[in-house]
Amino acid sequence: MSSMSKPKSFGMAQLILFLAIAILVIVVAFPVLLILFNAFWVNGEFNFASVVDILKEPETFQALLNSLIIATCTTVGSTIVGTFFAWLVTRTDLPHKTFMKSMFLVPFMLPSFIGALAWKMLLSPNAGFINQFFIDHFGFTGPIFNIYSYYGISGVEIMYLFPFVFIQVCGALERMDPTLEESARISGAGLFTITRKITIPLVLPSILSGALLIMLYSMAHFGTVAVLGIENGIYNIPTLIYERIHQSGGSFDAIRTGTVLATVLVVTAAFIIWLQRKILGSGHYQIIGGKSFRPMELKLRGLRYPLLIFCLAYIAFTILLPTAVIFLVGSLKTYGLSFALSNLSLDNYKFILFDYKVTRDAIFNSVTLGFTAAIITMFAGVMISYVIVKMKVRGKGILEFLGMLPFSVPGSVIALGVILAWSGQFGINLYNTVWIILVAYIARYMAFSLKANSAALEQVHDSLVEASRACGATMWQSLRDVVLPLVRPGMFAAFFLIFLPSLRELTVSIMLYAPTTRTIGVAIYTLNEDGETVMSAALAGIALIIIIVGQSIINHFTKKAGM
């Protein structure tokens, strides 16, 4: 009897494996491969010379250069800021460290393009509130800072991307054996000598890992450059792809240029990920182990409260100020008026939510797309994760690679890939429909589902399923009655980890939307481009409220699940 059941189970596992690979190939691998094919093959023939010609065009070359300049400035700045604050909250006696640590994580959940919109209102050369304040009260003849510049774009990205380094370095510092630091202190070394010569070198792999993630994200980032760069003729790769395709109405030349630029992003992403793994896998810094230590706390003495005030000022300037400006501008009767109570009203928010069809539909589209993508990806992720974690079948490594591929591929690449795959060339035309955005969301966020569900499944011991099977339950009954109830917290976490980012998503949606399929991010961006600053700010304020509520729900479920 047992000898007959094993082949059946093996065959079922192979079937699940085949279906899982088919889903990931169709949704993820096929669109990415189409980009590479369209970049290098012209009229059925391999043509590398035409790729070089496109990259040598002044506009495309400048976009590549701009991407490198912005990404480099952002990476250097974010690394310095993230490492400094991580050191403060983990290795010093800074007051209220737990609160400060949670506040430094807040930018991680806020959309940077909404922050860019706020800083545009604050520091645009002609109408920015801060620039106007200094001109009116301190006798300046021109703006004190032009946000439409490389420094402005990089500065805003630093505010929202430094948590990548902050999280990595905090983890490394908390796990680091403090013996060497204590030995140096006993030998008479001072605070800054210990930090410079011992602490920083030991956590260097974590610093570099976070810095490379920032480089990858910044190279592929659309929102901040679109809001602050295009107005001054600064395009990076994603914004140039968007401009070329939308201005030309999707012509062949524009698509071809887009695929070449997207290929550059794919190659860059692959190199950065390879470099990151090389650094983390070098094994030269194994003094940082998995064991948890109580880190040595360095005494700041007279610097304690000045540094606390500095941290609070940074949070106020980078988080509270732009957030307050978004809500205040969204409440103005007309943009340009002062923030006097007589000029403020909630009418814009009422109009956005109930009366204006464009924004009402955008909110509905975002919530519906986010919910649908989260449900589909959550269940697909459970199935694929089960194959990866629990089934002993050949080929499951392919699943893991395909599932994580979108995590390392820029959103603009995913968007361009689904345009090529589902615009009628292969018999299915989803272009200008809501379905093409849904397919792109599923591809983009599959990695989130795999990570959350795999972590939950790792905690389910194989003996529980074996005991269920021994009592006569089928494989499906064991999954339904044993596995799914145990991994439910992980599934909920996966749902919200997909639902929340999809609500604020812009990079994918801006490439795929039609007049009737705008999302919240697209509506905010297009309203701002059309000069409807007050309306875009009001919608951005509503989006921030939805995001904060959603993040609170995520925190609740992840704490409940012990994640």
Coordinates of C-alpha atoms in Angstrom, one line a residue, residues 202-542:
L202 CA 33.7 45.1 11.1
V203 CA 30.3 46.2 9.7
L204 CA 31.6 47.2 6.3
P205 CA 30.0 44.3 4.5
S206 CA 26.6 45.3 5.8
I207 CA 27.2 48.9 4.9
L208 CA 28.2 48.0 1.4
S209 CA 25.2 45.6 1.0
G210 CA 22.8 48.4 2.0
A211 CA 24.6 50.9 -0.3
L212 CA 24.4 48.5 -3.3
L213 CA 20.6 48.1 -2.7
I214 CA 20.3 51.9 -2.7
M215 CA 22.3 52.1 -5.9
L216 CA 20.0 49.5 -7.5
Y217 CA 16.9 51.3 -6.4
S218 CA 18.0 54.8 -7.4
M219 CA 19.1 53.7 -10.9
A220 CA 15.6 52.3 -11.5
H221 CA 13.6 55.0 -9.6
F222 CA 11.0 56.9 -11.6
G223 CA 9.0 59.1 -9.2
T224 CA 11.5 61.6 -7.7
V225 CA 13.2 62.3 -11.1
A226 CA 9.9 62.6 -12.8
V227 CA 8.6 65.2 -10.3
L228 CA 11.9 67.2 -9.9
G229 CA 14.0 66.5 -12.9
I230 CA 11.9 66.6 -16.1
E231 CA 11.0 70.3 -15.5
N232 CA 14.7 71.1 -15.8
G233 CA 15.5 68.7 -18.5
I234 CA 17.0 66.0 -16.2
Y235 CA 16.0 62.5 -17.4
N236 CA 17.2 59.2 -16.0
I237 CA 16.7 55.9 -17.7
P238 CA 13.1 55.1 -16.5
T239 CA 11.8 58.7 -17.1
L240 CA 13.3 58.7 -20.7
I241 CA 11.7 55.3 -21.4
Y242 CA 8.3 56.7 -20.2
E243 CA 8.7 59.9 -22.2
R244 CA 9.7 58.2 -25.4
I245 CA 6.9 55.6 -25.3
H246 CA 4.1 58.0 -24.3
Q247 CA 5.1 60.9 -26.6
S248 CA 5.3 58.6 -29.6
G249 CA 2.1 56.7 -28.8
G250 CA 4.1 53.4 -28.5
S251 CA 5.9 53.5 -31.8
F252 CA 8.4 50.8 -32.8
D253 CA 11.4 53.2 -32.5
A254 CA 10.3 54.2 -29.0
I255 CA 9.8 50.6 -27.9
R256 CA 13.1 49.7 -29.3
T257 CA 14.9 52.5 -27.4
G258 CA 13.0 51.5 -24.3
T259 CA 14.1 47.8 -24.6
V260 CA 17.8 48.9 -25.0
L261 CA 17.6 51.2 -22.0
A262 CA 15.7 48.5 -20.0
T263 CA 18.5 46.0 -20.9
V264 CA 21.0 48.4 -19.4
L265 CA 19.0 48.4 -16.2
V266 CA 18.8 44.6 -16.2
V267 CA 22.6 44.3 -16.7
T268 CA 23.2 46.9 -14.0
A269 CA 20.9 45.1 -11.6
A270 CA 22.5 41.8 -12.2
F271 CA 26.0 43.2 -11.7
I272 CA 25.0 44.9 -8.4
I273 CA 23.3 41.8 -7.1
W274 CA 26.4 39.7 -8.0
L275 CA 28.6 42.2 -6.3
Q276 CA 26.5 42.2 -3.2
R277 CA 26.6 38.4 -2.9
K278 CA 30.3 38.5 -3.5
I279 CA 30.8 40.9 -0.6
L280 CA 28.5 39.1 1.8
G281 CA 29.8 35.7 0.8
S282 CA 33.5 36.6 1.1
G283 CA 33.8 35.3 4.7
H284 CA 36.4 37.9 5.6
Y285 CA 34.3 39.4 8.4
Q286 CA 33.0 36.4 10.3
I287 CA 33.7 38.1 13.6
I288 CA 30.0 39.1 13.2
G289 CA 28.1 35.9 14.0
G290 CA 24.5 34.8 14.3
K291 CA 24.7 34.8 18.1
S292 CA 23.2 37.8 19.8
F293 CA 25.5 39.8 22.0
R294 CA 24.8 42.7 24.4
P295 CA 26.7 45.5 22.5
M296 CA 29.0 47.8 24.4
E297 CA 27.3 51.1 24.9
L298 CA 29.5 54.1 24.3
K299 CA 29.0 57.1 26.6
L300 CA 28.2 60.3 24.7
R301 CA 28.4 62.4 27.9
G302 CA 27.9 66.1 26.9
L303 CA 26.9 65.2 23.4
R304 CA 23.8 63.1 24.4
Y305 CA 21.2 65.8 24.2
P306 CA 22.7 67.9 21.4
L307 CA 22.7 64.7 19.3
L308 CA 19.1 63.9 20.4
I309 CA 18.1 67.4 19.3
F310 CA 19.9 66.9 16.0
C311 CA 18.1 63.6 15.4
L312 CA 14.7 65.1 16.3
A313 CA 15.4 68.1 14.0
Y314 CA 16.4 65.7 11.1
I315 CA 13.1 63.8 11.6
A316 CA 11.1 67.0 11.8
F317 CA 12.8 68.4 8.6
T318 CA 12.6 65.3 6.5
I319 CA 9.4 63.6 7.6
L320 CA 7.1 66.0 9.5
L321 CA 7.7 69.1 7.4
P322 CA 6.9 67.6 4.0
T323 CA 4.0 65.6 5.4
A324 CA 2.5 68.7 7.0
V325 CA 3.0 70.7 3.7
I326 CA 1.1 68.0 1.7
F327 CA -1.9 68.2 4.1
L328 CA -1.8 72.0 4.3
V329 CA -1.6 72.5 0.5
G330 CA -4.3 69.9 0.0
S331 CA -6.5 72.1 2.3
L332 CA -5.8 75.4 0.5
K333 CA -8.7 77.0 -1.5
T334 CA -6.2 78.1 -4.2
Y335 CA -2.5 77.3 -4.5
G336 CA -0.3 80.3 -3.6
L337 CA -2.5 81.5 -0.7
S338 CA -1.0 81.7 2.8
F339 CA -1.7 79.0 5.4
A340 CA -4.1 81.3 7.3
L341 CA -7.2 79.5 8.7
S342 CA -9.5 81.5 6.4
N343 CA -7.7 80.0 3.4
L344 CA -8.0 76.4 4.6
S345 CA -10.8 74.0 4.1
L346 CA -11.6 70.3 3.8
D347 CA -13.6 70.8 0.6
N348 CA -10.7 69.5 -1.6
Y349 CA -10.6 66.2 0.3
K350 CA -14.4 65.9 0.0
F351 CA -14.2 66.7 -3.7
I352 CA -11.4 64.2 -4.3
L353 CA -13.2 61.4 -2.4
F354 CA -16.8 61.9 -3.5
D355 CA -17.2 64.3 -6.4
Y356 CA -14.2 64.1 -8.8
K357 CA -14.6 61.0 -11.0
V358 CA -10.9 60.8 -12.0
T359 CA -9.6 60.6 -8.4
R360 CA -12.6 58.5 -7.2
D361 CA -11.9 56.0 -10.0
A362 CA -8.1 56.1 -9.3
I363 CA -8.7 55.2 -5.6
F364 CA -11.1 52.4 -6.6
N365 CA -8.6 51.1 -9.2
S366 CA -5.7 51.1 -6.7
V367 CA -7.7 49.4 -4.0
T368 CA -9.2 46.8 -6.4
L369 CA -5.9 46.1 -8.2
G370 CA -4.0 45.9 -4.9
F371 CA -6.5 43.6 -3.3
T372 CA -6.8 41.3 -6.3
A373 CA -3.0 41.2 -6.9
A374 CA -2.4 40.5 -3.2
I375 CA -5.0 37.6 -3.1
I376 CA -3.7 36.0 -6.2
T377 CA 0.0 36.4 -5.3
M378 CA -0.6 35.3 -1.8
F379 CA -2.1 31.9 -2.8
A380 CA 0.4 31.5 -5.7
G381 CA 3.2 32.3 -3.3
V382 CA 2.0 29.7 -0.8
M383 CA 1.9 27.0 -3.5
I384 CA 5.3 27.9 -4.9
S385 CA 6.9 28.3 -1.4
Y386 CA 5.6 24.9 -0.4
V387 CA 7.4 23.3 -3.3
I388 CA 10.6 25.2 -2.5
V389 CA 10.6 24.6 1.2
K390 CA 8.9 21.2 1.7
M391 CA 9.0 19.1 -1.5
K392 CA 12.1 17.1 -2.5
V393 CA 11.8 17.5 -6.2
R394 CA 14.3 18.4 -8.9
G395 CA 14.0 21.9 -10.5
K396 CA 12.7 23.8 -7.5
G397 CA 15.8 26.0 -7.6
I398 CA 14.4 27.4 -10.8
L399 CA 11.3 28.4 -9.0
E400 CA 13.2 30.3 -6.4
F401 CA 15.2 32.1 -9.1
L402 CA 12.2 33.0 -11.2
G403 CA 10.2 34.1 -8.1
M404 CA 13.0 36.5 -6.9
L405 CA 13.8 37.8 -10.4
P406 CA 11.3 40.7 -10.3
F407 CA 12.7 41.7 -6.9
S408 CA 16.0 42.5 -8.6
V409 CA 14.6 43.8 -11.9
P410 CA 13.4 47.5 -12.0
G411 CA 9.7 48.2 -12.2
S412 CA 10.1 50.0 -15.6
V413 CA 11.6 46.8 -17.0
I414 CA 8.6 44.7 -15.8
A415 CA 6.2 47.3 -17.3
L416 CA 7.9 47.3 -20.6
G417 CA 8.1 43.5 -20.6
V418 CA 4.3 43.1 -20.1
I419 CA 3.7 45.7 -22.9
L420 CA 5.7 43.5 -25.3
A421 CA 4.1 40.3 -24.1
W422 CA 0.4 41.2 -23.8
S423 CA -0.2 43.8 -26.5
G424 CA -1.6 41.4 -29.1
Q425 CA 1.7 40.1 -30.6
F426 CA 1.0 36.6 -29.2
G427 CA -2.8 36.6 -29.5
I428 CA -3.7 38.2 -26.2
N429 CA -4.1 42.0 -26.1
L430 CA -4.4 43.5 -22.6
Y431 CA -2.9 46.9 -23.5
N432 CA -4.9 49.9 -22.2
T433 CA -6.9 47.6 -19.8
V434 CA -6.7 47.2 -16.1
W435 CA -5.6 43.6 -16.6
I436 CA -2.2 44.5 -17.9
I437 CA -1.5 46.4 -14.6
L438 CA -2.7 43.4 -12.6
V439 CA -0.4 41.1 -14.4
A440 CA 2.5 43.5 -13.8
Y441 CA 1.7 43.8 -10.1
I442 CA 1.6 40.0 -9.7
A443 CA 5.0 39.7 -11.4
R444 CA 6.5 42.6 -9.4
Y445 CA 5.4 41.5 -6.0
M446 CA 5.7 37.7 -6.2
A447 CA 9.0 37.9 -4.4
F448 CA 7.3 39.5 -1.4
S449 CA 4.8 36.6 -1.2
L450 CA 7.6 34.0 -1.5
K451 CA 9.7 35.6 1.3
A452 CA 6.8 35.8 3.8
N453 CA 5.3 32.4 3.0
S454 CA 8.7 30.6 2.9
A455 CA 9.5 32.1 6.3
A456 CA 6.2 30.8 7.7
L457 CA 6.6 27.3 6.1
E458 CA 10.1 26.9 7.5
Q459 CA 8.5 27.0 11.0
V460 CA 6.1 24.1 10.2
H461 CA 7.8 20.8 11.1
D462 CA 7.5 18.0 8.6
S463 CA 6.4 15.6 11.3
L464 CA 3.0 17.4 11.5
V465 CA 2.2 16.6 7.8
E466 CA 3.6 13.1 8.2
A467 CA 1.4 12.4 11.2
S468 CA -1.7 13.7 9.2
R469 CA -0.8 11.4 6.3
A470 CA -0.3 8.5 8.6
C471 CA -3.8 9.0 10.0
G472 CA -5.2 8.6 6.4
A473 CA -5.5 12.2 5.3
T474 CA -4.7 13.0 1.6
M475 CA -2.1 15.5 0.6
W476 CA -4.7 18.2 0.0
Q477 CA -6.4 17.5 3.3
S478 CA -3.1 17.8 5.1
L479 CA -2.4 21.1 3.4
R480 CA -5.9 22.4 4.2
D481 CA -6.3 21.2 7.8
V482 CA -2.7 21.3 9.0
V483 CA -0.4 23.5 6.9
L484 CA -2.6 26.4 6.0
P485 CA -3.9 27.2 9.5
L486 CA -0.3 27.2 10.8
V487 CA 1.0 29.5 8.0
R488 CA -2.0 31.8 8.1
P489 CA -0.1 34.7 9.8
G490 CA 2.6 34.5 7.1
M491 CA -0.1 34.6 4.5
F492 CA -1.7 37.7 6.0
A493 CA 1.7 39.3 6.2
A494 CA 2.3 38.5 2.5
F495 CA -1.1 40.0 1.6
F496 CA -0.4 43.3 3.2
L497 CA 3.2 43.4 2.0
I498 CA 1.8 43.3 -1.5
F499 CA -1.4 45.3 -1.0
L500 CA 0.3 48.3 0.6
P501 CA 3.1 48.9 -1.9
S502 CA 0.6 48.4 -4.8
L503 CA -1.4 51.3 -3.4
R504 CA 1.5 53.7 -3.7
E505 CA 3.1 52.2 -6.8
L506 CA 4.0 54.6 -9.6
T507 CA 6.9 53.2 -11.7
V508 CA 4.9 50.3 -13.2
S509 CA 1.5 52.0 -13.4
I510 CA 2.7 55.1 -15.2
M511 CA 3.9 53.0 -18.1
L512 CA 0.7 51.0 -18.4
Y513 CA -2.3 53.2 -17.5
A514 CA -5.0 54.3 -19.8
P515 CA -7.4 57.2 -19.2
T516 CA -9.8 54.9 -17.3
T517 CA -7.2 52.8 -15.5
R518 CA -5.3 55.5 -13.5
T519 CA -4.1 54.4 -10.1
I520 CA -3.6 56.7 -7.0
G521 CA 0.1 57.2 -7.9
V522 CA -0.6 58.0 -11.5
A523 CA -3.5 60.4 -10.6
I524 CA -1.2 62.3 -8.1
Y525 CA 1.5 62.5 -10.8
T526 CA -0.8 63.6 -13.7
L527 CA -2.7 66.1 -11.6
N528 CA 0.6 67.7 -10.6
E529 CA 1.8 67.7 -14.2
D530 CA -1.4 69.4 -15.2
G531 CA -0.9 72.2 -12.7
E532 CA -3.6 71.0 -10.3
T533 CA -1.2 71.3 -7.3
V534 CA -3.9 71.6 -4.6
M535 CA -5.8 68.5 -5.9
S536 CA -2.6 66.4 -6.3
A537 CA -1.7 67.3 -2.7
A538 CA -5.1 66.4 -1.4
L539 CA -5.0 63.0 -3.1
A540 CA -1.4 62.5 -1.8
G541 CA -2.7 63.3 1.7
I542 CA -5.4 60.6 1.4

